[in-house]
Tab-separated table of C-alpha atoms in Angstrom:
chain	number	residue	atom	x	y	z
A	584	MET	CA	-169.436	-110.324	147.180
A	585	LYS	CA	-171.620	-107.980	148.998
A	586	ARG	CA	-170.471	-105.696	151.517
A	587	LYS	CA	-171.883	-105.579	154.946
A	588	ALA	CA	-172.691	-102.541	156.920
A	589	PHE	CA	-170.115	-103.467	159.455
A	590	GLY	CA	-167.775	-105.715	158.053
A	591	ARG	CA	-166.867	-109.257	158.696
A	592	ASP	CA	-163.295	-109.784	159.339
A	593	ALA	CA	-163.174	-113.745	159.758
A	594	GLY	CA	-159.766	-113.684	161.556
A	595	LEU	CA	-161.088	-111.410	163.973
A	596	THR	CA	-164.079	-113.228	164.724
A	597	SER	CA	-162.195	-116.553	165.204
A	598	ARG	CA	-159.750	-114.753	167.442
A	599	MET	CA	-162.811	-113.402	169.417
A	600	VAL	CA	-164.238	-116.693	169.816
A	601	PHE	CA	-161.269	-118.491	170.843
A	602	THR	CA	-160.600	-115.884	173.849
A	603	GLY	CA	-163.986	-115.892	174.675
A	604	PHE	CA	-163.750	-119.770	174.765
A	605	LEU	CA	-160.337	-119.799	176.885
A	606	LEU	CA	-161.954	-117.463	179.163
A	607	GLY	CA	-164.994	-119.943	179.664
A	608	ALA	CA	-162.306	-122.898	180.175
A	609	LEU	CA	-160.398	-120.934	182.642
A	610	TYR	CA	-163.681	-120.602	184.777
A	611	VAL	CA	-164.569	-124.215	184.399
A	612	ALA	CA	-161.024	-125.171	185.931
A	613	PHE	CA	-161.363	-122.321	188.336
A	614	ALA	CA	-164.863	-123.623	189.898
A	615	ALA	CA	-163.521	-127.071	189.956
A	616	VAL	CA	-160.528	-126.364	192.011
A	617	LEU	CA	-162.867	-124.329	194.331
A	618	PHE	CA	-165.215	-127.001	194.715
A	619	ASN	CA	-162.730	-129.285	195.652
A	620	VAL	CA	-160.951	-127.520	198.121
A	621	LEU	CA	-164.328	-126.052	199.754
A	622	ASN	CA	-167.718	-126.908	199.317
A	623	VAL	CA	-169.631	-123.963	200.632
A	624	GLY	CA	-169.579	-120.352	200.122
A	625	LEU	CA	-169.249	-120.212	196.343
A	626	ALA	CA	-173.140	-120.267	195.685
A	627	PRO	CA	-174.067	-116.940	197.470
A	628	MET	CA	-170.969	-115.277	195.861
A	629	ILE	CA	-172.101	-116.118	192.439
A	630	VAL	CA	-175.580	-114.862	193.174
A	631	ILE	CA	-173.701	-111.414	194.588
A	632	SER	CA	-171.622	-111.148	191.606
A	633	LEU	CA	-174.581	-112.037	189.114
A	634	GLY	CA	-176.625	-109.386	190.764
A	635	LEU	CA	-173.773	-106.897	190.311
A	636	ALA	CA	-173.421	-107.612	186.952
A	637	ALA	CA	-177.111	-107.450	186.004
A	638	PHE	CA	-177.053	-103.936	187.765
A	639	GLN	CA	-174.436	-102.696	185.912
A	640	TYR	CA	-175.489	-104.173	182.566
A	641	TYR	CA	-179.109	-102.590	183.188
A	642	THR	CA	-177.703	-99.370	184.150
A	643	SER	CA	-174.711	-99.156	181.923
A	644	ASP	CA	-175.731	-96.056	180.124
A	645	LYS	CA	-176.632	-94.153	183.095
A	646	LEU	CA	-173.667	-95.099	184.829
A	647	ALA	CA	-171.273	-94.066	182.361
A	648	LEU	CA	-173.044	-91.058	181.661
A	649	ALA	CA	-173.193	-90.000	185.283
A	650	ALA	CA	-169.572	-91.106	185.810
A	651	SER	CA	-168.124	-88.870	182.995
A	652	GLY	CA	-170.156	-85.865	183.730
A	653	ALA	CA	-171.825	-86.202	180.383
A	654	LYS	CA	-175.028	-83.923	179.631
A	655	VAL	CA	-177.658	-85.168	177.284
A	656	VAL	CA	-178.011	-82.520	174.641
A	657	SER	CA	-180.848	-82.039	172.501
A	658	ALA	CA	-180.956	-81.236	168.916
A	659	ASP	CA	-181.306	-77.508	169.343
A	660	GLU	CA	-178.170	-77.445	171.448
A	661	ALA	CA	-175.928	-79.306	169.279
A	662	PRO	CA	-177.602	-79.493	165.863
A	663	GLU	CA	-174.535	-80.452	163.742
A	664	LEU	CA	-173.736	-83.277	166.176
A	665	HIS	CA	-177.295	-84.711	165.679
A	666	ALA	CA	-177.295	-84.332	162.329
A	667	MET	CA	-174.370	-86.204	162.063
A	668	VAL	CA	-175.667	-89.118	164.207
A	669	ASP	CA	-179.000	-88.923	162.293
A	670	ARG	CA	-177.106	-89.572	158.928
A	671	LEU	CA	-174.993	-92.315	160.298
A	672	CYS	CA	-177.618	-94.171	162.117
A	673	ALA	CA	-179.622	-93.998	158.882
A	674	MET	CA	-177.028	-95.507	156.995
A	675	ALA	CA	-175.992	-98.110	159.666
A	676	ASP	CA	-179.923	-98.847	160.273
A	677	LEU	CA	-179.455	-98.301	163.757
A	678	PRO	CA	-182.034	-96.436	166.247
A	679	LYS	CA	-181.134	-93.068	167.191
A	680	PRO	CA	-179.088	-93.046	170.746
A	681	ARG	CA	-178.939	-90.344	172.995
A	682	VAL	CA	-176.273	-87.724	172.165
A	683	ALA	CA	-174.284	-86.365	175.058
A	684	ILE	CA	-171.359	-84.002	175.477
A	685	VAL	CA	-168.672	-84.010	178.294
A	686	ASP	CA	-167.410	-80.637	179.254
A	687	THR	CA	-163.526	-81.403	179.145
A	688	ASP	CA	-160.766	-80.458	177.039
A	689	VAL	CA	-159.511	-83.868	176.577
A	690	PRO	CA	-160.598	-84.939	172.994
A	691	ASN	CA	-162.384	-88.051	173.342
A	692	ALA	CA	-165.550	-90.119	172.960
A	693	PHE	CA	-167.516	-93.185	174.093
A	694	ALA	CA	-170.699	-95.151	173.620
A	695	THR	CA	-172.508	-96.977	176.194
A	696	GLY	CA	-175.988	-98.896	176.502
A	697	ARG	CA	-177.009	-102.454	176.833
A	698	SER	CA	-178.733	-102.602	173.499
A	699	PRO	CA	-178.976	-100.212	170.435
A	700	LYS	CA	-182.460	-99.242	171.704
A	701	HIS	CA	-180.824	-98.058	175.221
A	702	ALA	CA	-177.682	-96.662	173.993
A	703	ALA	CA	-176.142	-93.225	174.325
A	704	VAL	CA	-173.004	-91.481	172.559
A	705	ALA	CA	-170.982	-88.987	174.227
A	706	VAL	CA	-168.003	-86.886	172.580
A	707	THR	CA	-165.976	-84.236	174.724
A	708	ARG	CA	-165.707	-80.526	174.235
A	709	GLY	CA	-162.065	-81.020	173.246
A	710	LEU	CA	-163.063	-83.397	170.709
A	711	ARG	CA	-165.523	-80.910	168.986
A	712	GLU	CA	-163.023	-78.260	168.937
A	713	ARG	CA	-159.902	-79.815	167.781
A	714	LEU	CA	-161.288	-82.017	165.185
A	715	GLU	CA	-162.790	-81.251	161.543
A	716	ALA	CA	-166.239	-82.221	160.987
A	717	LYS	CA	-165.273	-85.492	158.759
A	718	GLU	CA	-163.334	-86.386	161.700
A	719	ILE	CA	-165.655	-86.027	164.041
A	720	GLU	CA	-167.980	-88.074	161.973
A	721	GLY	CA	-165.400	-90.850	161.633
A	722	VAL	CA	-165.417	-91.170	165.413
A	723	LEU	CA	-168.981	-91.047	165.889
A	724	ALA	CA	-169.191	-93.905	163.420
A	725	HIS	CA	-166.401	-95.907	165.662
A	726	GLU	CA	-168.808	-95.431	168.715
A	727	LEU	CA	-172.009	-96.368	166.598
A	728	ALA	CA	-170.376	-99.715	165.451
A	729	HIS	CA	-169.574	-100.346	169.484
A	730	ILE	CA	-173.328	-99.991	169.734
A	731	ALA	CA	-174.148	-102.298	166.845
A	732	ASN	CA	-171.895	-104.927	167.924
A	733	ARG	CA	-173.589	-105.083	171.208
A	734	ASP	CA	-170.101	-104.351	172.918
A	735	VAL	CA	-171.556	-103.569	176.238
A	736	LEU	CA	-172.923	-106.928	176.674
A	737	VAL	CA	-169.888	-108.547	175.141
A	738	MET	CA	-167.806	-106.815	177.900
A	739	THR	CA	-170.232	-107.183	180.784
A	740	LEU	CA	-170.517	-110.999	180.507
A	741	ALA	CA	-166.601	-110.987	180.033
A	742	SER	CA	-165.947	-108.826	183.131
A	743	PHE	CA	-168.674	-110.843	185.051
A	744	PHE	CA	-166.231	-113.656	185.893
A	745	ALA	CA	-163.336	-111.027	186.402
A	746	MET	CA	-165.527	-109.729	189.330
A	747	LEU	CA	-166.376	-113.037	190.442
A	748	ALA	CA	-162.666	-113.849	190.749
A	749	ALA	CA	-162.033	-110.441	192.700
A	750	LEU	CA	-164.836	-111.048	194.937
A	751	LEU	CA	-163.395	-114.426	195.790
A	752	THR	CA	-159.927	-112.709	196.327
A	753	ARG	CA	-161.434	-110.269	198.794
A	754	PHE	CA	-163.532	-112.662	200.302
A	755	ALA	CA	-160.711	-114.875	201.098
A	756	LEU	CA	-158.553	-112.129	202.521
A	757	TYR	CA	-161.383	-111.378	204.715
A	758	ALA	CA	-161.795	-114.866	205.913
A	759	GLY	CA	-157.933	-115.385	206.411
A	760	MET	CA	-157.858	-111.897	208.529
A	761	PHE	CA	-160.874	-112.911	210.890
A	762	GLY	CA	-159.713	-116.556	211.878
A	763	GLY	CA	-160.568	-118.292	208.649
A	764	GLY	CA	-164.509	-119.038	208.540
A	765	TYR	CA	-164.397	-122.136	206.575
A	766	GLY	CA	-160.872	-123.456	206.620
A	767	ARG	CA	-161.364	-126.605	208.591
A	768	ARG	CA	-157.945	-128.394	209.635
A	769	ASN	CA	-157.392	-132.165	208.637
A	770	ASP	CA	-155.807	-134.136	211.096
A	771	ASN	CA	-153.432	-136.283	208.926
A	772	GLY	CA	-150.589	-133.646	209.202
A	773	GLY	CA	-149.479	-130.617	211.182
A	774	ASN	CA	-147.986	-128.578	208.712
A	775	GLN	CA	-150.535	-127.535	205.782
A	776	VAL	CA	-151.523	-124.477	204.133
A	777	PRO	CA	-154.590	-122.920	205.129
A	778	VAL	CA	-157.522	-123.244	202.948
A	779	TRP	CA	-158.151	-119.763	202.657
A	780	LEU	CA	-154.515	-119.136	201.176
A	781	ILE	CA	-155.111	-121.711	198.455
A	782	VAL	CA	-158.474	-119.784	197.663
A	783	LEU	CA	-156.678	-116.796	197.624
A	784	ALA	CA	-153.812	-117.853	195.299
A	785	VAL	CA	-156.234	-119.378	192.923
A	786	SER	CA	-158.503	-116.563	192.814
A	787	MET	CA	-155.612	-113.818	192.422
A	788	VAL	CA	-154.164	-115.920	189.640
A	789	THR	CA	-157.707	-116.280	188.162
A	790	TYR	CA	-158.139	-112.544	188.215
A	791	ALA	CA	-154.791	-111.746	186.671
A	792	ILE	CA	-155.229	-114.064	183.625
A	793	SER	CA	-158.952	-112.938	183.087
A	794	PHE	CA	-157.475	-109.398	183.092
A	795	VAL	CA	-155.452	-110.057	180.418
A	796	LEU	CA	-158.129	-111.980	178.710
A	797	ILE	CA	-160.687	-109.164	178.833
A	798	ARG	CA	-158.366	-106.566	177.549
A	799	THR	CA	-157.476	-108.895	174.435
A	800	ILE	CA	-161.133	-109.122	173.875
A	801	SER	CA	-161.479	-105.236	174.377
A	802	ARG	CA	-159.037	-104.585	171.749
A	803	TYR	CA	-160.460	-106.797	169.031
A	804	ARG	CA	-163.586	-105.095	169.763
A	805	GLU	CA	-161.848	-101.794	169.062
A	806	TYR	CA	-160.665	-103.429	165.688
A	807	GLY	CA	-164.126	-104.175	164.975
A	808	ALA	CA	-165.424	-100.845	165.831
A	809	ASP	CA	-162.582	-99.284	163.413
A	810	ARG	CA	-163.605	-101.373	160.729
A	811	GLY	CA	-167.420	-100.541	161.132
A	812	SER	CA	-166.529	-96.817	161.167
A	813	ALA	CA	-164.656	-97.385	157.921
A	814	LEU	CA	-167.196	-99.283	156.221
A	815	LEU	CA	-170.107	-96.719	157.571
A	816	THR	CA	-168.463	-93.692	156.479
A	817	GLY	CA	-166.575	-95.198	153.445
A	818	ALA	CA	-163.538	-92.871	154.156
A	819	PRO	CA	-161.115	-94.494	156.471
A	820	GLU	CA	-158.537	-91.858	156.487
A	821	TYR	CA	-160.672	-89.372	158.460
A	822	LEU	CA	-160.967	-91.669	161.492
A	823	MET	CA	-157.254	-92.233	161.000
A	824	SER	CA	-156.475	-88.617	161.347
A	825	ALA	CA	-158.733	-88.324	164.010
A	826	LEU	CA	-156.869	-90.809	166.216
A	827	GLN	CA	-153.758	-89.136	165.038
A	828	LYS	CA	-155.091	-86.116	166.669
A	829	ILE	CA	-156.473	-87.688	169.942
A	830	SER	CA	-153.508	-89.742	170.614
A	831	GLY	CA	-151.311	-86.747	171.979
A	832	GLN	CA	-148.542	-85.089	170.901
A	833	MET	CA	-146.040	-88.089	170.150
A	834	THR	CA	-147.007	-89.241	166.718
A	835	ARG	CA	-148.687	-86.084	165.621
A	836	ILE	CA	-147.906	-85.037	162.064
A	837	PRO	CA	-146.031	-81.908	162.351
A	838	GLN	CA	-147.266	-78.038	161.637
A	839	ARG	CA	-143.740	-76.811	161.440
A	840	ASP	CA	-141.875	-76.430	158.273
A	841	LEU	CA	-138.738	-78.851	157.204
A	842	ARG	CA	-136.490	-76.081	156.500
A	843	GLU	CA	-136.978	-74.710	160.315
A	844	MET	CA	-135.978	-78.022	161.580
A	845	GLU	CA	-132.684	-77.946	159.727
A	846	GLY	CA	-129.968	-78.769	162.216
A	847	MET	CA	-132.220	-80.556	164.415
A	848	SER	CA	-133.818	-83.717	164.678
A	849	ALA	CA	-135.310	-84.077	160.949
A	850	LEU	CA	-131.475	-83.925	159.501
A	851	PHE	CA	-130.187	-86.700	161.673
A	852	ILE	CA	-130.922	-90.498	161.569
A	853	ILE	CA	-132.420	-91.354	164.802
A	854	PRO	CA	-133.734	-94.846	165.596
A	855	THR	CA	-137.453	-95.117	165.169
A	856	ARG	CA	-139.568	-95.567	168.426
A	857	VAL	CA	-138.871	-98.583	170.441
A	858	LYS	CA	-141.736	-101.300	169.816
A	859	ARG	CA	-143.440	-102.377	173.134
A	860	ALA	CA	-144.595	-105.678	173.177
A	861	THR	CA	-145.644	-106.626	176.684
A	862	GLY	CA	-147.308	-103.493	177.391
A	863	GLU	CA	-150.095	-104.412	174.712
A	864	TRP	CA	-151.189	-107.315	177.068
A	865	PHE	CA	-152.610	-104.867	179.587
A	866	MET	CA	-154.079	-102.332	177.383
A	867	ASP	CA	-157.571	-102.249	176.531
A	868	HIS	CA	-157.065	-100.133	173.389
A	869	PRO	CA	-154.662	-101.421	170.649
A	870	PRO	CA	-151.696	-99.361	170.207
A	871	LEU	CA	-152.306	-96.432	167.531
A	872	GLU	CA	-149.675	-97.679	164.865
A	873	LYS	CA	-151.508	-101.082	164.826
A	874	ARG	CA	-154.680	-99.392	164.363
A	875	LEU	CA	-153.789	-97.251	161.838
A	876	ALA	CA	-152.101	-99.990	159.871
A	877	ARG	CA	-155.302	-101.999	160.001
A	878	LEU	CA	-157.356	-98.865	158.678
A	879	ALA	CA	-154.637	-98.625	155.995
A	880	GLU	CA	-155.385	-101.953	155.016
A	881	ILE	CA	-159.221	-101.197	155.064
A	882	ALA	CA	-158.750	-98.176	152.691
A	883	ARG	CA	-156.626	-100.386	150.084
A	884	GLU	CA	-159.317	-103.192	150.250
A	885	MET	CA	-161.795	-100.244	149.658
A	886	GLY	CA	-160.036	-98.963	146.732
A	887	ARG	CA	-160.136	-102.151	144.925
A	888	PRO	CA	-163.256	-103.102	142.904
A	889	VAL	CA	-165.795	-105.215	144.499
A	890	ALA	CA	-165.957	-108.502	142.623
B	1129	MET	CA	-132.790	-91.188	126.812
B	1130	GLY	CA	-129.659	-92.469	125.739
B	1131	PHE	CA	-127.689	-89.934	126.993
B	1132	LEU	CA	-129.244	-89.900	130.709
B	1133	ASP	CA	-128.646	-93.523	130.741
B	1134	ALA	CA	-125.132	-93.187	130.162
B	1135	LEU	CA	-125.034	-90.396	132.921
B	1136	LEU	CA	-127.143	-92.558	135.161
B	1137	GLY	CA	-124.927	-95.525	134.755
B	1138	ARG	CA	-121.824	-93.772	136.070
B	1139	LYS	CA	-121.924	-94.780	139.692
B	1140	GLN	CA	-121.107	-98.489	140.043
B	1141	LEU	CA	-121.849	-98.215	143.870
B	1142	LYS	CA	-124.799	-99.438	145.021
B	1143	ASP	CA	-126.939	-96.270	146.351
B	1144	PRO	CA	-130.143	-96.965	148.396
B	1145	ALA	CA	-131.340	-93.477	147.666
B	1146	ARG	CA	-131.356	-93.862	144.017
B	1147	ASP	CA	-133.456	-96.875	143.735
B	1148	ARG	CA	-135.717	-94.888	146.417
B	1149	LEU	CA	-136.154	-92.071	144.407
B	1150	PHE	CA	-137.272	-93.828	141.433
B	1151	ALA	CA	-140.010	-95.714	143.133
B	1152	LEU	CA	-142.096	-92.588	142.673
B	1153	SER	CA	-142.046	-93.300	138.871
B	1154	THR	CA	-144.191	-96.391	139.155
B	1155	ALA	CA	-145.943	-95.136	142.184
B	1156	ARG	CA	-147.462	-92.426	140.009
B	1157	ILE	CA	-149.844	-95.053	138.061
B	1158	THR	CA	-151.350	-95.744	141.637
B	1159	LEU	CA	-151.563	-92.022	142.218
B	1160	GLU	CA	-153.482	-91.557	139.309
B	1161	ALA	CA	-155.862	-94.290	139.135
B	1162	GLU	CA	-156.813	-94.342	142.830
B	1163	LEU	CA	-156.568	-90.977	144.114
B	1164	ASP	CA	-156.904	-89.011	140.852
B	1165	LEU	CA	-153.580	-87.032	141.437
B	1166	ARG	CA	-151.608	-86.109	138.275
B	1167	PRO	CA	-148.030	-85.086	138.290
B	1168	ALA	CA	-147.883	-81.420	137.980
B	1169	GLY	CA	-144.870	-81.486	135.616
B	1170	VAL	CA	-142.721	-79.953	138.470
B	1171	GLY	CA	-140.574	-81.174	141.238
B	1172	ALA	CA	-137.318	-79.679	142.829
B	1173	VAL	CA	-134.311	-80.303	145.072
B	1174	CYS	CA	-133.699	-78.271	148.089
B	1175	PHE	CA	-130.410	-77.984	149.728
B	1176	LYS	CA	-128.193	-75.786	151.686
B	1177	SER	CA	-125.715	-73.603	149.520
B	1178	MET	CA	-121.931	-73.325	150.863
B	1179	SER	CA	-119.780	-70.384	150.230
B	1180	ALA	CA	-116.797	-73.190	149.960
B	1181	ALA	CA	-114.866	-72.692	146.676
B	1182	GLU	CA	-115.421	-76.368	146.212
B	1183	PHE	CA	-119.056	-75.984	146.396
B	1184	VAL	CA	-119.478	-73.371	144.270
B	1185	ARG	CA	-117.245	-75.167	141.422
B	1186	ALA	CA	-119.762	-78.466	142.130
B	1187	GLU	CA	-122.737	-75.992	141.537
B	1188	LYS	CA	-121.159	-74.652	138.237
B	1189	ASP	CA	-120.445	-78.247	137.053
B	1190	LEU	CA	-124.123	-79.372	137.856
B	1191	HIS	CA	-125.373	-76.473	136.054
B	1192	GLY	CA	-123.315	-77.514	133.079
B	1193	LEU	CA	-124.610	-80.909	133.435
B	1194	LEU	CA	-128.351	-79.701	133.796
B	1195	ASP	CA	-127.792	-77.424	130.587
B	1196	ALA	CA	-126.844	-80.817	128.932
B	1197	VAL	CA	-129.736	-82.695	130.214
B	1198	ALA	CA	-132.281	-79.951	128.782
B	1199	ARG	CA	-130.871	-80.277	125.673
B	1200	ASP	CA	-131.294	-83.797	125.595
B	1201	THR	CA	-134.670	-84.348	127.275
B	1202	GLY	CA	-136.128	-80.647	127.233
B	1203	THR	CA	-136.344	-80.290	131.034
B	1204	LYS	CA	-136.169	-77.023	132.228
B	1205	VAL	CA	-134.243	-76.197	135.498
B	1206	GLU	CA	-134.359	-72.823	137.472
B	1207	ARG	CA	-132.986	-71.804	140.419
B	1208	LYS	CA	-134.374	-70.007	143.538
B	1209	THR	CA	-133.438	-68.988	146.982
B	1210	ASP	CA	-136.283	-68.993	149.806
B	1211	ASP	CA	-136.485	-67.029	152.940
B	1212	TYR	CA	-135.018	-69.664	154.804
B	1213	GLY	CA	-131.813	-69.511	152.890
B	1214	PHE	CA	-132.278	-72.715	151.165
B	1215	GLU	CA	-131.464	-73.079	147.511
B	1216	TRP	CA	-134.300	-75.049	145.339
B	1217	LEU	CA	-133.395	-76.240	141.756
B	1218	ILE	CA	-136.643	-76.427	140.282
B	1219	ALA	CA	-137.292	-78.603	137.305
B	1220	HIS	CA	-140.042	-78.594	134.796
B	1221	ASP	CA	-140.988	-81.552	132.629
B	1222	ALA	CA	-144.157	-82.934	131.270
B	1223	ASP	CA	-142.609	-86.230	131.134
B	1224	PHE	CA	-142.560	-87.779	134.649
B	1225	GLU	CA	-139.890	-90.271	134.253
B	1226	ASP	CA	-137.430	-87.541	132.817
B	1227	LEU	CA	-138.411	-85.290	135.766
B	1228	VAL	CA	-137.561	-88.147	138.369
B	1229	ALA	CA	-134.203	-88.608	136.393
B	1230	THR	CA	-133.474	-85.053	136.593
B	1231	ILE	CA	-133.901	-84.665	140.292
B	1232	HIS	CA	-131.892	-87.915	140.924
B	1233	LEU	CA	-129.326	-86.432	138.935
B	1234	VAL	CA	-128.834	-83.259	140.902
B	1235	GLY	CA	-128.788	-85.202	144.190
B	1236	ALA	CA	-126.501	-88.041	142.818
B	1237	GLU	CA	-123.833	-85.038	141.210
B	1238	LEU	CA	-123.694	-83.211	144.729
B	1239	GLU	CA	-123.415	-86.478	146.490
B	1240	SER	CA	-120.601	-87.607	144.480
B	1241	ARG	CA	-118.773	-84.438	145.406
B	1242	GLY	CA	-119.126	-85.090	149.046
B	1243	PHE	CA	-121.844	-82.612	149.352
B	1244	GLY	CA	-124.578	-85.255	150.535
B	1245	PRO	CA	-125.345	-83.632	153.854
B	1246	GLN	CA	-126.324	-80.273	152.285
B	1247	LEU	CA	-129.040	-82.116	150.709
B	1248	LEU	CA	-132.103	-81.630	152.553
B	1249	ALA	CA	-135.152	-83.034	150.230
B	1250	ALA	CA	-136.633	-83.571	147.079
B	1251	VAL	CA	-140.024	-82.413	146.540
B	1252	PHE	CA	-142.571	-83.613	143.598
B	1253	ARG	CA	-145.973	-81.846	142.933
B	1254	PHE	CA	-148.995	-83.466	142.198
B	1255	ASP	CA	-152.375	-82.103	141.523
B	1256	ARG	CA	-156.029	-83.017	141.616
B	1257	ALA	CA	-158.534	-80.401	140.964
B	1258	GLY	CA	-155.999	-77.805	140.904
B	1259	GLN	CA	-155.258	-78.303	144.466
B	1260	PRO	CA	-151.238	-79.365	145.288
B	1261	ALA	CA	-150.407	-82.442	146.950
B	1262	TYR	CA	-146.726	-82.904	147.411
B	1263	TRP	CA	-144.510	-85.990	147.764
B	1264	ILE	CA	-141.290	-85.008	149.752
B	1265	TYR	CA	-138.232	-87.184	149.810
B	1266	GLY	CA	-135.995	-87.095	152.764
B	1267	TYR	CA	-132.460	-87.716	151.687
B	1268	LYS	CA	-131.194	-88.303	155.066
B	1269	ARG	CA	-133.807	-91.291	155.853
B	1270	GLY	CA	-134.257	-92.335	152.279
B	1271	ALA	CA	-138.025	-92.228	152.518
B	1272	PHE	CA	-141.199	-90.428	151.223
B	1273	TRP	CA	-143.880	-88.550	153.157
B	1274	PRO	CA	-146.831	-86.974	151.804
B	1275	PHE	CA	-147.485	-83.155	152.253
B	1276	VAL	CA	-150.999	-81.555	151.428
B	1277	PRO	CA	-151.244	-77.977	152.550
B	1278	SER	CA	-154.910	-77.240	152.966
B	1279	GLY	CA	-155.042	-73.635	151.582
B	1280	GLU	CA	-154.523	-71.812	154.885
B	1281	SER	CA	-151.152	-70.607	155.826
B	1282	THR	CA	-149.735	-73.463	157.824
B	1283	ARG	CA	-152.596	-75.757	157.891
B	1284	ARG	CA	-152.409	-79.447	156.396
B	1285	ASP	CA	-154.933	-81.989	155.371
B	1286	ASN	CA	-153.896	-84.614	157.592
B	1287	ALA	CA	-156.656	-87.090	156.258
B	1288	THR	CA	-155.604	-86.937	152.613
B	1289	GLU	CA	-151.916	-87.391	153.788
B	1290	LEU	CA	-152.878	-90.732	155.826
B	1291	GLU	CA	-155.049	-91.715	152.800
B	1292	LEU	CA	-151.681	-91.372	150.523
B	1293	LYS	CA	-149.704	-93.396	152.922
B	1294	ALA	CA	-152.299	-95.932	153.135
B	1295	LYS	CA	-152.579	-96.384	149.416
B	1296	LEU	CA	-148.928	-96.311	148.759
B	1297	GLU	CA	-147.093	-97.977	151.322
B	1298	LYS	CA	-146.877	-100.961	149.383
B	1299	GLU	CA	-145.070	-99.214	146.383
B	1300	LEU	CA	-143.060	-96.505	147.961
B	1301	PRO	CA	-140.540	-96.430	151.028
B	1302	ILE	CA	-142.911	-93.929	153.340
B	1303	GLU	CA	-141.414	-92.584	156.644
B	1304	GLU	CA	-142.982	-94.804	159.314
B	1305	ASP	CA	-142.606	-91.810	161.771
B	1306	THR	CA	-145.492	-89.358	161.177
B	1307	SER	CA	-143.879	-87.092	163.721
B	1308	ARG	CA	-141.105	-86.373	160.808
B	1309	TRP	CA	-143.757	-85.291	158.043
B	1310	PHE	CA	-142.550	-81.944	158.113
B	1311	GLY	CA	-143.954	-79.661	155.371
B	1312	THR	CA	-142.501	-77.255	153.044
B	1313	PHE	CA	-144.798	-74.214	153.237
B	1314	ASP	CA	-144.920	-72.090	150.423
B	1315	ALA	CA	-142.241	-73.897	148.534
B	1316	PRO	CA	-141.381	-72.553	145.051
B	1317	LEU	CA	-143.187	-75.173	143.024
């Protein structure tokens, strides 16, 4: 068995495909309902949202950098950061993305760009200050894995449909408020629901479902990028400790001494944290515990000899 | 080992903490094979002493027991008090199984006298290229957690700690809540 640069996880891939399929199926049904209820107004809307999606796709790197206030830095301004990116790109066989720094204390990082050729990777000042070099490398490898996996393209496609639904929702609201531009009443009954209300309800439901599905896809992409980072650096433990540090104070490994805590919480049996099950549906990043558990699994996998 | 077995066989009650402490004996193989960590031949029990006469008696008996063990297995035990006012019973033995058994004995003895609440932790030292890495066992939760000081005063090597957890969570009961992984900086071992 040969190890691939960004790792294949058959289960993860099949779940991604399945989620993507569900998303597609949802829109087929959505379109059918709309066409049956009204036979105009759909085409222009699709054109509009297609245009918007295309705009978002082609300007994703500029948009994301501008929105976050990231400044692209040269190799002279941040030599150690560039050196890391150079090394990782050589390992991953990727063209080098632009490197940017966001001047904020919040430790974070992101990657953007429609293709590896038009990509940028950004880290915050807080991340550089708080993490060790090897931990930063793990985070950068995670972002480069996003680029290699074309996650911007995937998420743009996925959110295109959600955008469409949102647009329709707004359109329907607008039409309803100003006297229903395309709701012709039938003469075979007095008390029927106005058409715009049906459109509104349908697109609302569509949007809610697609919202959940998009976040599900997004979480799967995060797992994929974690896996890519682990395989690229060959040391998942650094990404694990980076995630620990980035995630805030809740689950941090403490700096204090056990004996100081005597008589306090360390000595008492307190039930461990309550598990959140439903909250996960609306998160676009998987919960830290799950990410760490998967990385631990990869770490154990790596320890075994390759057959 | 016959003598020790007799000692450990005293308690017929099922003691979950006991089984859990011994998990380290088998985990040691993984530690050496996967992480190149070798037992440093030293472990300790950290507890809060009491001035109560009953506790003093219990400690006396414990030392009598430990002397007997020392004659039987060659485990050396010394006692230290640290700046926090905790007592440390530090056992030295090149044979790791004997070391774990001795540490278990100290805990079991204090527990059987009703001083279980005084027990804070058992600490085992491992070494990799002269750098220490500790496994700490919390009696209150019956779970282990890793502690790898990184040389500077109160800094620790979180990456290595998480790697230790990742590679050993199938064999050792590891404390799930990482916010409880308190270290024992400048421990006397």
